[in-house]
Coordinates of C-alpha atoms and ligand atoms in Angstrom, one line a residue:
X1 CA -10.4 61.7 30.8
X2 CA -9.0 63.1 27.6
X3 CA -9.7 66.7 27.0
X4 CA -9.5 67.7 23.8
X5 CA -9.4 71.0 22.1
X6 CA -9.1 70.8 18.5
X7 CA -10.5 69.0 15.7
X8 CA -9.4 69.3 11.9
X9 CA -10.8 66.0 9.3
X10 CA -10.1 62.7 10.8
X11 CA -8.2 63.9 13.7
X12 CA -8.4 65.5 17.4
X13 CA -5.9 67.3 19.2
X14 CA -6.1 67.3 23.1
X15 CA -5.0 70.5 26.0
X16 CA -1.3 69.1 25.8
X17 CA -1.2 68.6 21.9
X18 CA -1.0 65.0 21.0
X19 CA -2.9 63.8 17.8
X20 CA -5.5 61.0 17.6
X21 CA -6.8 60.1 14.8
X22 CA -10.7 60.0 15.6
X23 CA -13.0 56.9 14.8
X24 CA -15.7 58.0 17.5
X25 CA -16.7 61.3 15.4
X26 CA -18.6 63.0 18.3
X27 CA -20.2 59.7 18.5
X28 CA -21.3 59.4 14.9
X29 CA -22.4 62.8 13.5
X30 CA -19.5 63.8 12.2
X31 CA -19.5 61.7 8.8
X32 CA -18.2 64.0 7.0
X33 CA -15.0 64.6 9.7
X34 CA -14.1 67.4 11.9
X35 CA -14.7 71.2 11.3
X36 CA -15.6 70.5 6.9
X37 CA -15.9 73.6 5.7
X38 CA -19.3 73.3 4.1
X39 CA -20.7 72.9 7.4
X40 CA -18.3 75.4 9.6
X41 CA -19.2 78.0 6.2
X42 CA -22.8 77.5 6.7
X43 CA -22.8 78.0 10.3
X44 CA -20.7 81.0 10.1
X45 CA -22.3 83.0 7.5
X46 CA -26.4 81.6 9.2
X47 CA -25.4 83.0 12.7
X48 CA -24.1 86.6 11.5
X49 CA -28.1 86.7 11.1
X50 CA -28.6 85.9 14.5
X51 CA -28.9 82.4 16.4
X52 CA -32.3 82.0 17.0
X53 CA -35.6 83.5 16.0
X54 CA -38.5 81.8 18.1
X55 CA -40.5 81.9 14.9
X56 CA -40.8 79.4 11.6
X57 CA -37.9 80.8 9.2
X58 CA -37.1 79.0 5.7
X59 CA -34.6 76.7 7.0
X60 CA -37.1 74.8 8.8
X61 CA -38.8 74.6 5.3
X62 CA -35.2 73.8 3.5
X63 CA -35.0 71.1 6.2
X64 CA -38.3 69.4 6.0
X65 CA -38.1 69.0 2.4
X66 CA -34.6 67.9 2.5
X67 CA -35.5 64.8 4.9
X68 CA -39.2 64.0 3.1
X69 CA -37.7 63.6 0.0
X70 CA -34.7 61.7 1.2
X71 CA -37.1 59.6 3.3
X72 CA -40.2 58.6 1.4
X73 CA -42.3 57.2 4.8
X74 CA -41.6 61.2 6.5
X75 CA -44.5 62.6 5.2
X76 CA -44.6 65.1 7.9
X77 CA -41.3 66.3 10.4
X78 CA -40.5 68.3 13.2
X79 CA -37.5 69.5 14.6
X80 CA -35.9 69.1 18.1
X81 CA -32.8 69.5 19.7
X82 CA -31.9 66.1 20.5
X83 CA -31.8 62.4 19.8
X84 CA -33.6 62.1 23.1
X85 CA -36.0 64.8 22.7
X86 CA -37.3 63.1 19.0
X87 CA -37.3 59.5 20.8
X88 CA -39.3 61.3 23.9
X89 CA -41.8 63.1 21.5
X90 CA -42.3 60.3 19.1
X91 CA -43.3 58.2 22.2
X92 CA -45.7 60.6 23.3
X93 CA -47.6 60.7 20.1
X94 CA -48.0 57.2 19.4
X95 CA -49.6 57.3 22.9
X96 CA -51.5 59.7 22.1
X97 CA -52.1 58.7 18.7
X98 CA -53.0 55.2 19.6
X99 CA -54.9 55.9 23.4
X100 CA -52.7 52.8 24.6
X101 CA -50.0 53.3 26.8
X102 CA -47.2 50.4 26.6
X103 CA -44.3 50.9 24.8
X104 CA -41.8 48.2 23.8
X105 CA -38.2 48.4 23.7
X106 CA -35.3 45.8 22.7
X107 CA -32.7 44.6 25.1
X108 CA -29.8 46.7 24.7
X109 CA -31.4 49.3 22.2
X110 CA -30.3 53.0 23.8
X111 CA -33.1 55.1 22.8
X112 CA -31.8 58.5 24.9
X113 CA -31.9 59.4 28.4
X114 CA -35.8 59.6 28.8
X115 CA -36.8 57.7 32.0
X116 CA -38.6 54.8 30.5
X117 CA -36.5 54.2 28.1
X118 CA -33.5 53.8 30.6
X119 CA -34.3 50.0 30.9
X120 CA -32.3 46.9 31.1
X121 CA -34.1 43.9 30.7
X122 CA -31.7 41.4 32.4
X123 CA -34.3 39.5 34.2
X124 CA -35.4 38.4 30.7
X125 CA -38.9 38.6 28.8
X126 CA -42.4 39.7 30.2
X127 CA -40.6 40.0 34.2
X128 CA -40.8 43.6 35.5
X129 CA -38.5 45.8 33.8
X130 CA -35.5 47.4 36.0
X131 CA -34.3 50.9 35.6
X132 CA -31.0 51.3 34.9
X133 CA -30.5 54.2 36.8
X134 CA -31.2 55.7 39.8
X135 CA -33.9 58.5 40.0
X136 CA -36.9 57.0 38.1
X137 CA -39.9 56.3 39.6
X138 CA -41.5 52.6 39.4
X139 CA -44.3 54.2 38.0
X140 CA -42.3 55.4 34.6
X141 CA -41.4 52.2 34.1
X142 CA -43.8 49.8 34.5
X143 CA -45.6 50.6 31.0
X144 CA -42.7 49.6 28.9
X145 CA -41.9 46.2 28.0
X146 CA -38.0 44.9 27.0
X147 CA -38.1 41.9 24.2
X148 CA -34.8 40.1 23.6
X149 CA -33.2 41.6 19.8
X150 CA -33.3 39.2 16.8
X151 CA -36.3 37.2 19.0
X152 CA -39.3 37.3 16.5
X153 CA -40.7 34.2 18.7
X154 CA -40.5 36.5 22.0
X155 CA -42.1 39.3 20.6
X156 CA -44.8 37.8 19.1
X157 CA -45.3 36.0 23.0
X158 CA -45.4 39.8 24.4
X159 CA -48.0 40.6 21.2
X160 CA -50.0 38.1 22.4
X161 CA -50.7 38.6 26.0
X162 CA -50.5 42.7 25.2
X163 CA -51.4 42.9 22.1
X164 CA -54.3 45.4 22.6
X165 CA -52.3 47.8 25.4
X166 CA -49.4 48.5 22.9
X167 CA -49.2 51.9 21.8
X168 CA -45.7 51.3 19.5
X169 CA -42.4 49.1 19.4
X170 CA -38.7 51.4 19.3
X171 CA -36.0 49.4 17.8
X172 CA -32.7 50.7 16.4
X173 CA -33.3 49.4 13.2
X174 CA -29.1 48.5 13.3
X175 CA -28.5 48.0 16.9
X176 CA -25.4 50.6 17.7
X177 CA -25.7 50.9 21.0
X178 CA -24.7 47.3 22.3
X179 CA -21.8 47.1 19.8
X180 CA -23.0 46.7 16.4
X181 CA -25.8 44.1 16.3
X182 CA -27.0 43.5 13.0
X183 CA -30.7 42.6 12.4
X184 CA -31.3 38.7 11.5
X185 CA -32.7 38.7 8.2
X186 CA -37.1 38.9 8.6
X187 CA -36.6 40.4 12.2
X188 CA -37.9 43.8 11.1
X189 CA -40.2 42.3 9.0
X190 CA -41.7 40.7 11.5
X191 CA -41.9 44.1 14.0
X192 CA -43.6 45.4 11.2
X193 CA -46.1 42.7 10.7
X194 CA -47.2 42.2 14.3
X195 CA -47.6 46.2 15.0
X196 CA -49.6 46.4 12.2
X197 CA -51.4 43.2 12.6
X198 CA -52.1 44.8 16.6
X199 CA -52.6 48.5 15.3
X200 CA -49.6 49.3 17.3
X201 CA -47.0 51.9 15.6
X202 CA -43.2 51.1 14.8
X203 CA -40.8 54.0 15.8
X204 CA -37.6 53.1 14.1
X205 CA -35.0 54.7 16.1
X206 CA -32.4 55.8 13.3
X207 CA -30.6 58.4 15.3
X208 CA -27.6 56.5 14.4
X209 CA -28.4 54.9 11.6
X210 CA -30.4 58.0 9.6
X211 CA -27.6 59.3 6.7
X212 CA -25.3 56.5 8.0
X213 CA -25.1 53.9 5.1
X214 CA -26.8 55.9 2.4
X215 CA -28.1 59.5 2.1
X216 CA -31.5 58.1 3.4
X217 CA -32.7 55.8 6.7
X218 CA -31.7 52.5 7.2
X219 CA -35.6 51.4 6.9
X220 CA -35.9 52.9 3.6
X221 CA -33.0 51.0 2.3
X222 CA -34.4 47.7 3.4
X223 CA -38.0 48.8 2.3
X224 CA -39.5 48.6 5.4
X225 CA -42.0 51.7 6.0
X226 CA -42.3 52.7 9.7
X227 CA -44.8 54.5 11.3
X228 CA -42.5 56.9 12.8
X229 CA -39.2 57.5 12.4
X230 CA -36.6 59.5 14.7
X231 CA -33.1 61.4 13.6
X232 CA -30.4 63.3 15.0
X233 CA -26.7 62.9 15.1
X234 CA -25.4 63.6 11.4
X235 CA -29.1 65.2 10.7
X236 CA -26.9 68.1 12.6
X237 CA -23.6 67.6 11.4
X238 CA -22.5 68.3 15.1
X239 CA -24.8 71.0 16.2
X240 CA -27.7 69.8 18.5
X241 CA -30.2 68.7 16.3
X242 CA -33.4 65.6 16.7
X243 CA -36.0 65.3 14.5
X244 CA -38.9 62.7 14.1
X245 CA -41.6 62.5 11.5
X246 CA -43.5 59.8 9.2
X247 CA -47.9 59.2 8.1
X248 CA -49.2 62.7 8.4
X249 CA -52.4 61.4 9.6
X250 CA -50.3 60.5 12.7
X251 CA -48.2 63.8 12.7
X252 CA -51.4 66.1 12.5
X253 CA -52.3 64.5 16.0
X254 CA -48.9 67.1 17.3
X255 CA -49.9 70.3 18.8
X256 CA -50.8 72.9 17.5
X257 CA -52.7 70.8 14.9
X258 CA -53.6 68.0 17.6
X259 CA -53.9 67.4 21.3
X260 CA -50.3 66.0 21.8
X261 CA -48.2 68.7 23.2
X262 CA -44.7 69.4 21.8
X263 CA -42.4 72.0 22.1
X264 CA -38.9 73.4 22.5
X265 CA -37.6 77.2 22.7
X266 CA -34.4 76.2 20.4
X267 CA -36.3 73.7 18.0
X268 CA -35.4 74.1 14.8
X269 CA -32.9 77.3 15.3
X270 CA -31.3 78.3 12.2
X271 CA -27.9 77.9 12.9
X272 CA -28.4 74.2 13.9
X273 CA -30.4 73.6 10.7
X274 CA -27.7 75.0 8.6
X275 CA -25.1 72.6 9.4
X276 CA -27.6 69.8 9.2
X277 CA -28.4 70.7 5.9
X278 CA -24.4 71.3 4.6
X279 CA -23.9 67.8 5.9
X280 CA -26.5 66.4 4.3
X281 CA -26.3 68.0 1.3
X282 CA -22.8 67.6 1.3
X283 CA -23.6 63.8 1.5
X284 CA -26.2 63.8 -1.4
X285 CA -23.4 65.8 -3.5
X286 CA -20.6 63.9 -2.9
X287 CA -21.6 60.1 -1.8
X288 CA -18.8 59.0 0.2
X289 CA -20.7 55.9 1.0
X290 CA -18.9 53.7 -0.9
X291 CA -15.6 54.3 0.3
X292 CA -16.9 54.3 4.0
X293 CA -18.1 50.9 3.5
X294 CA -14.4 49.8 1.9
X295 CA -12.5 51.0 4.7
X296 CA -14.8 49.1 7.0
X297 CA -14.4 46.1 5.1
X298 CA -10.9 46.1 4.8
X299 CA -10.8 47.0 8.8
X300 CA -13.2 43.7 9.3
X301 CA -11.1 41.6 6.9
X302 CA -7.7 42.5 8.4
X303 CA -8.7 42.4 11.9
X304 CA -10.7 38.8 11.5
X305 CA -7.9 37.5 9.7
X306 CA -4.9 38.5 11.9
X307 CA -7.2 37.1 15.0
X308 CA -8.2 33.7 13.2
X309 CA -4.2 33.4 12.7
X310 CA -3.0 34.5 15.7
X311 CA -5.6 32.4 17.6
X312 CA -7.6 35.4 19.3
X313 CA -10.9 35.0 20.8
X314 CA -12.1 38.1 18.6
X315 CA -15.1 39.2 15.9
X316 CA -14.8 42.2 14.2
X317 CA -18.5 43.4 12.7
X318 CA -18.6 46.3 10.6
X319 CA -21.2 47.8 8.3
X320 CA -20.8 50.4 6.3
X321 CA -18.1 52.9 7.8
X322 CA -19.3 51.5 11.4
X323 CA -17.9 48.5 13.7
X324 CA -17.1 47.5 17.1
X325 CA -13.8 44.5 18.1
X326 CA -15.9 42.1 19.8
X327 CA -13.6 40.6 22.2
X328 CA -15.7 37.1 22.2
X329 CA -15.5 34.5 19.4
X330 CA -18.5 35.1 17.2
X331 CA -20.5 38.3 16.3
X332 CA -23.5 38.7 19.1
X333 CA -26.6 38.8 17.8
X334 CA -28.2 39.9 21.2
X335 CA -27.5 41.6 24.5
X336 CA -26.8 38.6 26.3
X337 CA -24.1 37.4 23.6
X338 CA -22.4 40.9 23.7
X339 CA -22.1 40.7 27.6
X340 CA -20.2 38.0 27.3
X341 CA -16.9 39.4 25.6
X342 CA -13.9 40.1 27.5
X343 CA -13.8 43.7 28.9
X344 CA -11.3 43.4 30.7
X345 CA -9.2 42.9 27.8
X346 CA -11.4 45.5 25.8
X347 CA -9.7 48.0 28.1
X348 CA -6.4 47.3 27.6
X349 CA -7.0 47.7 23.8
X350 CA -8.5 50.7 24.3
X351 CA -5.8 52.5 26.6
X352 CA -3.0 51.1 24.0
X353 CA -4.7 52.0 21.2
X354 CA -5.5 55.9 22.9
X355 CA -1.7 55.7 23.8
X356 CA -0.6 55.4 20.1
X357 CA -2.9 57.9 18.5
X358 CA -6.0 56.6 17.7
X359 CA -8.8 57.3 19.7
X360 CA -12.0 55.2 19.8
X361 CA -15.5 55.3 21.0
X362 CA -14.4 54.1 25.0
X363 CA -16.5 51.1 25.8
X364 CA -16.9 47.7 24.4
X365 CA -20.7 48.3 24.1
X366 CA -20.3 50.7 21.0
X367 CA -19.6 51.8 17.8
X368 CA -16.5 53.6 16.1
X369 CA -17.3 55.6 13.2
X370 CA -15.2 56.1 10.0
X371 CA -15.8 59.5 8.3
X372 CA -15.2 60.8 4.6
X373 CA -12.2 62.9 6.4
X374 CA -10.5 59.6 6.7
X375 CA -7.6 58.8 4.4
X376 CA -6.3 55.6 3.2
X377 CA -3.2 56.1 5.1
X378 CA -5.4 57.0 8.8
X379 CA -7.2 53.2 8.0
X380 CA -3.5 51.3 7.9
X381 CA -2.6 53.1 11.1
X382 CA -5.9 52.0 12.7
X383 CA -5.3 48.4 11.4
X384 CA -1.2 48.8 12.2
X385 CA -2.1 49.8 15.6
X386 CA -4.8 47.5 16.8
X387 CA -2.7 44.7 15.8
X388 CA 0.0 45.4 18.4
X389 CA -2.5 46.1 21.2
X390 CA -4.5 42.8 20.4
X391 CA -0.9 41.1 20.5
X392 CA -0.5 43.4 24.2
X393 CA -3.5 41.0 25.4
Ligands
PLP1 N1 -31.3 57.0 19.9 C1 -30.1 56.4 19.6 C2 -30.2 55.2 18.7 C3 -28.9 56.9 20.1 O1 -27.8 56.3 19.7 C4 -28.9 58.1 20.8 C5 -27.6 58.6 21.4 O2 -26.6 58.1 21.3 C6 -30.1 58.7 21.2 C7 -31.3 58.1 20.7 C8 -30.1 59.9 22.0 O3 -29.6 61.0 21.2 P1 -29.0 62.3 22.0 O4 -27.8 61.9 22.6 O5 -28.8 63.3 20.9 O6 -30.1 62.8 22.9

């Protein structure tokens, strides 16, 4: 592996001093580039007070009103430390909330390294999920159920044989995590009307997506109220930061309000929060959304067009300032479709593109992440680049 030691706006610098310019930004929280000085100033000047109180502090206050106002269905939040520990929490409390215990999750959705959510569902629709990994017991896994993405049809087959044992559906509103695997139009809209039609919860899983596109969620932008919602990644600017939230009547059911235990010794430090709130701040202020979503258009454009014409079996799929190089003919729309694309030749992409500077999220099953730090100039050599590796293949 690369080990790097510097970062400064778009670029990293590793132990023996070569420059990359960055497009997996810490894997995405880094929107606004490396070390901006709004967020490094924040930091600085909140941990000359001290790191961490164990008590509430205004931050936390700054913070929750910062992310309810920017997210209209977060009536209530709380802070973590972690993507993983929001997902974990969230999960809990729609159990709890709900007194059902099954949880479903979508094919090739990453939801964090909590046991049951560590699922593939390769064997297909309602068969026995298998773990992914080694170390988790049978009996954390055998409560959650894997759905194929963009498959209203399967889901509403797992809604009807479990309809009344479902205590939410997770879904990355944008799937990230296999590639970027964009929602068929009415798929959401259809999780949403069968979890409310079952009294099941939605968790929309915008640790990726939350601040990516707009200075909001994903689901606000397409109008589509979740129950819950969880953040992280550019909520903390690159400090550890989670956070989930959404109805208060659902919140109030979290300890010490409730009977659903949460808690963390570093939740909600102040240091943590202070870069979240530069960066996001920093986003409401200066709106770079725009120009992420032109470089990522002109990256799709470019790259589609030079692969049409050169006769390359290759889809690039961008959104906003995010997109994988699908090495496969036609955007995926689901796990299975992503699996098939050429990693062998994603590879050798990947080691000629590291090898000339740019360095990219390393595995076909990603995302690479354009930040505000990114000049015009940083895009052409992205685009310069990849077009001699893709001609290397
Ligand atoms: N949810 C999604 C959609 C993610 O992409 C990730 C991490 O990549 C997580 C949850 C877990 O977040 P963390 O790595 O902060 O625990």
């Amino acid at each position: 592996p690369i080990y790097m030691e510097k970062g400064e706006g778009s670029c990293l610098f590793d132990v023996d001093k070569n420059k990359y310019i960055d497009f997996c930004a810490s894997w995405g929280p880094l929107i606004l580039g490396h070390a901006h000085p709004a967020v490094i100033d924040a930091v600085r000047r909140t941990a000359l007070d001290g790191l961490s109180f164990g008590t509430c502090s205004e931050k936390e206050v700054e913070m929750a009103e910062l992310l309810t106002s920017a997210i209209p269905s977060l009536e209530m939040v709380r802070m973590v430390n972690s993507g993983t520990e929001a997902v974990m929490s969230a999960l809990r409390l729609a159990r709890g909330y709900t007194k059902r215990s099954k949880i479903v999750k979508f094919d090739g959705c990453y939801h964090g390294h909590v046991d049951y959510m560590l699922l593939s569902a390769g064997s297909g629709l309602l068969t026995s999920p298998i773990s992914n990994s080694a170390g988790i017991s049978p009996n954390a896994v055998n409560e959650v159920i894997i759905a194929p993405y963009n498959n209203p049809r399967a889901l509403e087959k797992i809604f009807a044989k479990y309809g009344d044992d479902i205590a939410a559906v997770i879904v990355e509103p944008v799937a990230g995590n296999m590639g970027l695997v964009l929602p068929d139009k009415g798929f959401l809209e259809t999780i949403r009307t069968l979890t409310s039609k079952n009294r099941s919860l939605l968790i929309f899983d915008e640790v990726i997506t939350g601040f990516r596109f707009a200075p909001t969620t994903y689901g606000n932008m397409v109008k589509i109220d979740p129950d819950l919602t969880c953040l992280g990644k550019i909520a903390g600017g690159g400090m550890p930061i989670g956070a989930f939230g959404g109805k208060a009547d659902i919140m109030k059911k979290l300890a010490p309000l409730g009977p659903v235990y949460q808690a963390g010794t570093l939740s909600g430090n102040p240091v943590a929060l202070a870069a979240g709130i530069a960066t996001i701040r920093t986003l409401i202020e200066e709106n770079p959304y725009k120009d992420l979503e032109k470089s990522g258009k002109q990256i799709k454009e470019t790259i589609d067009d030079f692969a049409k014409n050169k006769g390359l079996d290759l889809k690039c799929v961008a959104k906003g300032g995010v997109f994988t190089l699908f090495f496969r003919q036609d955007a995926p729309s689901n796990l299975n479709e992503v699996k098939e694309c050429d990693t062998a030749k994603f590879a050798n992409y990947h080691r000629f593109m590291s090898k000339n500077g740019i360095y990219l999220s390393p595995s076909q099953f990603e995302l690479n992440f354009i930040s505000s730090a990114h000049s015009e100039a940083d895009i052409e050599q992205f685009i310069e680049t990849a077009k001699k590796a893709l001609m290397q293949n």
